[in-house]
Short mmCIF file of C-alpha atoms and ligand atoms in Angstrom, two decimals:
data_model
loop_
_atom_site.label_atom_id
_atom_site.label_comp_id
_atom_site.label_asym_id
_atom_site.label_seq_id
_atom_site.Cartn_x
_atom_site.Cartn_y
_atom_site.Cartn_z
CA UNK A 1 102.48 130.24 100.23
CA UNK A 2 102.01 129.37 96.49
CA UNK A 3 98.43 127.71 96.21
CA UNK A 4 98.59 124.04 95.16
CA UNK A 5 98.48 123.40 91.91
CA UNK A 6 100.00 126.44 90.19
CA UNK A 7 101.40 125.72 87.98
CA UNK A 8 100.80 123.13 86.08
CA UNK A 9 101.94 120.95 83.34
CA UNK A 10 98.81 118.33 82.08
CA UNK A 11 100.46 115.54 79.49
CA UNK A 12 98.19 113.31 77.58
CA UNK A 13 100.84 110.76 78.32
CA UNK A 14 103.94 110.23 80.14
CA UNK A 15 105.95 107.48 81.96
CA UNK A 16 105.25 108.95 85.08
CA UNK A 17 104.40 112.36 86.60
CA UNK A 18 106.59 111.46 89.42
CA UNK A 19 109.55 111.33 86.64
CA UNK A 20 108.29 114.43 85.26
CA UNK A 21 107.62 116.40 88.10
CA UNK A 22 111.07 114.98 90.26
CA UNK A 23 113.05 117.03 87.11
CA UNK A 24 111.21 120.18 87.59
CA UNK A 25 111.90 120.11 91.19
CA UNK A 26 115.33 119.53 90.12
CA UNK A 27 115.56 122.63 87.85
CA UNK A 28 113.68 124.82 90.66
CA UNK A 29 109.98 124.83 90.20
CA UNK A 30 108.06 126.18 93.08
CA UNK A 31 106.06 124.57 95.94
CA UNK A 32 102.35 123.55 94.60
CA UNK A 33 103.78 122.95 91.10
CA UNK A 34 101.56 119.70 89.71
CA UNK A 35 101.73 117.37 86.82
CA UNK A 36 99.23 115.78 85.80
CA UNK A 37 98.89 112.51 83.09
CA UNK A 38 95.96 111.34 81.26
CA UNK A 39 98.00 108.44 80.78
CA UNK A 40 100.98 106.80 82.22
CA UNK A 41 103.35 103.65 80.66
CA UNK A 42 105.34 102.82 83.12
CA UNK A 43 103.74 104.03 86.37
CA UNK A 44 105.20 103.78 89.59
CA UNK A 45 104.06 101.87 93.02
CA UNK A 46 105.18 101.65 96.65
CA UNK A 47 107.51 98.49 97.17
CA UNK A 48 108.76 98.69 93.73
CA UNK A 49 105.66 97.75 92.50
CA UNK A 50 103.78 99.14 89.13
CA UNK A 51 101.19 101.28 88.72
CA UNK A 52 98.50 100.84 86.27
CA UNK A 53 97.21 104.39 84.87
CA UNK A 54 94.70 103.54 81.70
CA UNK A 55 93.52 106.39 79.27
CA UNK A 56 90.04 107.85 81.04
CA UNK A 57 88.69 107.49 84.22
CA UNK A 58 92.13 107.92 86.60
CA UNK A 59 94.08 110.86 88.03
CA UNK A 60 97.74 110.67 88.00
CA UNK A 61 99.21 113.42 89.58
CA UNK A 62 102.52 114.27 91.40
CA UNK A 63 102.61 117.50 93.34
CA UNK A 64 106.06 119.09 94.27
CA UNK A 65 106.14 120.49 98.09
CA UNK A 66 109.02 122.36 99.20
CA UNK A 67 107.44 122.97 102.62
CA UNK A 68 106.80 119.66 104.23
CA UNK A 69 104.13 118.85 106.16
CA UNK A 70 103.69 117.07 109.34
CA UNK A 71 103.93 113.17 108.40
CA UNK A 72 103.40 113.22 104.83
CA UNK A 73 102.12 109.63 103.64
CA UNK A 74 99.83 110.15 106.80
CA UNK A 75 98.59 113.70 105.94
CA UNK A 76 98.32 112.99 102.19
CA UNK A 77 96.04 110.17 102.56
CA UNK A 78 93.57 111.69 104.73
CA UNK A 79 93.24 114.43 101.94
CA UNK A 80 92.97 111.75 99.70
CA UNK A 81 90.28 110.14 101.81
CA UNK A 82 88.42 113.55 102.50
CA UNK A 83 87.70 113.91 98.89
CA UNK A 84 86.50 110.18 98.09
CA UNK A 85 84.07 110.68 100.86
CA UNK A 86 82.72 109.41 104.09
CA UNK A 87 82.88 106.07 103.47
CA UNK A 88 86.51 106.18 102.36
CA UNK A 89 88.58 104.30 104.82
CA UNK A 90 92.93 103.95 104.82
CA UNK A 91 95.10 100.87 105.17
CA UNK A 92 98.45 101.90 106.70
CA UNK A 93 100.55 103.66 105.67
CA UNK A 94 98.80 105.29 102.68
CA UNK A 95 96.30 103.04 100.74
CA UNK A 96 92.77 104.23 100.04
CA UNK A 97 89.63 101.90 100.13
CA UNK A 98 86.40 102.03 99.40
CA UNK A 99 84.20 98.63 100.49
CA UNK A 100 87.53 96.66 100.95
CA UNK A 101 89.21 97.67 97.79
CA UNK A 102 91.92 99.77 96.87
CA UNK A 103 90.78 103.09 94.35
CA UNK A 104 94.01 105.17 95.40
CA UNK A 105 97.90 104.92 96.49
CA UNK A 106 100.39 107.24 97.14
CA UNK A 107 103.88 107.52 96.21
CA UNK A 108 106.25 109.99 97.84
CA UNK A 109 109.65 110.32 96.60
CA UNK A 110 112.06 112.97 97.30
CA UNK A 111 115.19 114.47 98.30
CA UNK A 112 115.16 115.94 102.03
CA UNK A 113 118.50 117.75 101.48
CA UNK A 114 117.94 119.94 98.32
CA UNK A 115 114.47 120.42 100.32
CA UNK A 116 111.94 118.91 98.17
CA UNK A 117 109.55 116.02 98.54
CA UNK A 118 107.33 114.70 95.25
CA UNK A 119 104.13 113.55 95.76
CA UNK A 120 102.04 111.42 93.49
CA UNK A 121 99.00 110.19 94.14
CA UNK A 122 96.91 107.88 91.69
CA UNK A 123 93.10 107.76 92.14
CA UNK A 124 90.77 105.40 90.20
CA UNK A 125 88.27 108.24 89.90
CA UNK A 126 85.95 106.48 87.20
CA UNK A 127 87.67 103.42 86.27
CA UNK A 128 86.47 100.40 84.51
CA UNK A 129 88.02 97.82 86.33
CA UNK A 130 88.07 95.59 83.65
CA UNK A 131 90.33 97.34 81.94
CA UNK A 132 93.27 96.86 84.76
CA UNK A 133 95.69 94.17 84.73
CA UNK A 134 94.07 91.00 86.39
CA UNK A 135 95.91 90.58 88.70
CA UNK A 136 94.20 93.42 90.39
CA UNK A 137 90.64 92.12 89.93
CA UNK A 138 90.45 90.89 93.11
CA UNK A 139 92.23 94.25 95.12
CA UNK A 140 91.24 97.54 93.07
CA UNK A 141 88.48 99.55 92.95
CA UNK A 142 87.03 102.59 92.20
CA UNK A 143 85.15 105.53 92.90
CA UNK A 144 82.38 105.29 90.49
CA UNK A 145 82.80 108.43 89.56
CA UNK A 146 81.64 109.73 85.86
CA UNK A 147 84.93 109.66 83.86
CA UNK A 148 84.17 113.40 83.02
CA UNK A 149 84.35 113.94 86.73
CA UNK A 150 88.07 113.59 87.02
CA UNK A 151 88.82 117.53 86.67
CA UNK A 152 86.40 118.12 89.38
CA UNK A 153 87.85 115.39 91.46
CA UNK A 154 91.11 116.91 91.41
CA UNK A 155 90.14 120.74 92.53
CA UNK A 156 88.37 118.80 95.24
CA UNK A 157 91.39 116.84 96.14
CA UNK A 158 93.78 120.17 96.03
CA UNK A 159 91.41 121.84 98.57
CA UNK A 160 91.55 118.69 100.89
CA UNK A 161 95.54 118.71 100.33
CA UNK A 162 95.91 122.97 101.18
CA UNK A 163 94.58 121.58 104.46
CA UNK A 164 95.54 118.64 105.85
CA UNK A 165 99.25 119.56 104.41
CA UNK A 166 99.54 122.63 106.89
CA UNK A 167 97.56 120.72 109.57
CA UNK A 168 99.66 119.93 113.25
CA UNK A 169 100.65 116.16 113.29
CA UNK A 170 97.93 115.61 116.37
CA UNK A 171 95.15 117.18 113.75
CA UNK A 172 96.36 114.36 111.10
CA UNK A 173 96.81 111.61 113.15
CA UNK A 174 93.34 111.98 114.89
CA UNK A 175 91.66 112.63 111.57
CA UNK A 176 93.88 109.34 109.87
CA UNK A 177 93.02 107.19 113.13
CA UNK A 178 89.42 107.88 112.58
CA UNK A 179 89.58 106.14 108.95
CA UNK A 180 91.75 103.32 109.92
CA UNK A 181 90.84 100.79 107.99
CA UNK A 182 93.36 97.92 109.98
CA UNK A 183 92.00 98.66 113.75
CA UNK A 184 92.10 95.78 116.22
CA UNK A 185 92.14 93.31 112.55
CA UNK A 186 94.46 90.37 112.73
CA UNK A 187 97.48 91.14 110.17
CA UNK A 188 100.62 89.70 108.54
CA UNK A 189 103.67 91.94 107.87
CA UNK A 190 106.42 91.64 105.60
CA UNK A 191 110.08 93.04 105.21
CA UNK A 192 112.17 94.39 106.72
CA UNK A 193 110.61 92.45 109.36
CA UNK A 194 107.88 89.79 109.25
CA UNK A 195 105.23 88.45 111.67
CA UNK A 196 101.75 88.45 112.26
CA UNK A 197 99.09 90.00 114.94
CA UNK A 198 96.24 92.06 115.91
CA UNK A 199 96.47 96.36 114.35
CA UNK A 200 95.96 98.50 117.10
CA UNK A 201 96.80 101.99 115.00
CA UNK A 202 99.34 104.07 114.62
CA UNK A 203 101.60 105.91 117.18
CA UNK A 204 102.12 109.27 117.41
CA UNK A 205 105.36 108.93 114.62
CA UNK A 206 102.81 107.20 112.06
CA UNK A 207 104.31 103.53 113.05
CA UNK A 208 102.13 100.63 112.92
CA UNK A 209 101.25 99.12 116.34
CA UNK A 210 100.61 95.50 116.31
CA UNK A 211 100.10 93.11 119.10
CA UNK A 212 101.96 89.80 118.64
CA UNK A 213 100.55 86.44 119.86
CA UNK A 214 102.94 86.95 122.56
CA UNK A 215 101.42 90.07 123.94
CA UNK A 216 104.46 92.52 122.60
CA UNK A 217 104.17 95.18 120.66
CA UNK A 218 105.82 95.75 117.40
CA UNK A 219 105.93 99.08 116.03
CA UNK A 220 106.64 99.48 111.90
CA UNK A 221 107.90 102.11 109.83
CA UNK A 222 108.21 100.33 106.76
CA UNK A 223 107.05 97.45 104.52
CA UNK A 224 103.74 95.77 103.57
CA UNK A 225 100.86 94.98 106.13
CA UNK A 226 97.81 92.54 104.89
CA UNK A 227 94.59 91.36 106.47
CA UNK A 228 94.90 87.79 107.19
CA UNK A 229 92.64 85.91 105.52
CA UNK A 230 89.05 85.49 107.58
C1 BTN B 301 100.98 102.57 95.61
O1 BTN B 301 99.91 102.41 96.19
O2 BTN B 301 101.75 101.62 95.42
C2 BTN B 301 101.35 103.96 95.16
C3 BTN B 301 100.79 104.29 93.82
C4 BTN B 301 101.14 105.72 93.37
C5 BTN B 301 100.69 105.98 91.94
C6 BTN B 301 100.86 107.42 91.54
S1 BTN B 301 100.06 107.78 90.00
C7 BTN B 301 100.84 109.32 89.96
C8 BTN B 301 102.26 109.13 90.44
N1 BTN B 301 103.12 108.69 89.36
C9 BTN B 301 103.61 107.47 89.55
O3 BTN B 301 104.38 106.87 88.79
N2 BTN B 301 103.15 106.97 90.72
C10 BTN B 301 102.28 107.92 91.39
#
């Protein structure tokens, strides 16, 4: 298997390395192949949502895999979380805290058929907050990291990826269950369906559990899952 990360194409700015990286998949570039952004203008989120990428101090990076793994958003998080360290905790399905705030989120996009899946991941390795949209002041957050600590950041987080991507789905799930940052919490969800209840992790497909006032339990594949307010 081609190591991760070879090759690679580094831009001092793009629109978005999954844009960049979703056309070399499309003209045949191998498994591992990664693109990488100093900058991005028009990044993208889960949920439709943007992604802010400001000069210095972030990794934007979209990796293509032509050999999937065992429940991707799960697997690639727990990488993620492996290289931010032990106190790194993940808010399902794919969101990366540190102390109650976000510092990465994952975007997989892809096309099953012609047997490719993109993913990009965006880390605030070193970021100064202040310099992110404000609506965000009260969510994001970063690693703290020294802004020339990026590169290094990213070998780390290649090494976590080569093994948590080739890791059996039990492996994942007990290593993603131990970093669960929603356990026995009272939540809200949102579309496609929307209630409200108590996180009680993931089943063995990745799907939110969550215990409803009335003692069922709802298991979710998709949408957006908050805390409720304390
Ligand atoms: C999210 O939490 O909503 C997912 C954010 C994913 C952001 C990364 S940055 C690199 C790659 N390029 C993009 O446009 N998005 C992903």
């Amino acid at each position: 298997m081609t190591a991760l990360g070879t090759p690679r194409l580094h831009l001092r700015v793009t629109t978005s390395t999954n844009d960049r990286a979703r056309e070399l998949a499309e003209a045949g570039a191998p498994h591992g192949t990664l693109v990488t952004a100093a900058e991005q203008t028009a990044g993208r989120g889960r949920q439709g949502r943007r992604w802010s990428t400001p000069a210095g101090g972030t990794l934007a990076m979209s990796l293509i895999l032509r050999e999937p793994p065992a429940l991707p958003p799960l697997a690639a998080a727990v990488a993620v979380a492996d290289a931010a360290g032990p106190a790194a905790r993940i808010k399902w399905p794919n969101d990366v805290l540190v102390d109650g705030r976000k510092v990465a989120g994952i975007l997989i996009e892809g096309r099953p058929p012609a047997g490719w899946l993109v993913l990009g991941i965006g880390v605030n390795v070193a970021v100064d907050l202040t310099q992110l949209p404000p609506e965000l002041a009260g969510t994001a957050g970063s690693l703290g990291r020294d802004p020339r600590d990026v590169e290094s950041f990213l070998a780390d987080l290649l090494a976590a990826l080569e093994a948590r991507l080739t890791q059996p789905a039990a492996e994942v799930l007990e290593a993603w269950r131990a970093r669960d940052a929603l356990l026995d919490r009272p939540v809200t969800y949102a579309p496609p369906a929307d209630g409200a209840g108590i996180a009680r992790g993931v089943d063995d497909d990745g799907r939110l559990i969550v215990e409803t006032p009335t003692g069922e339990r709802v298991a979710l594949a998709a949408g957006e899952v908050h805390l409720s307010p304390s």
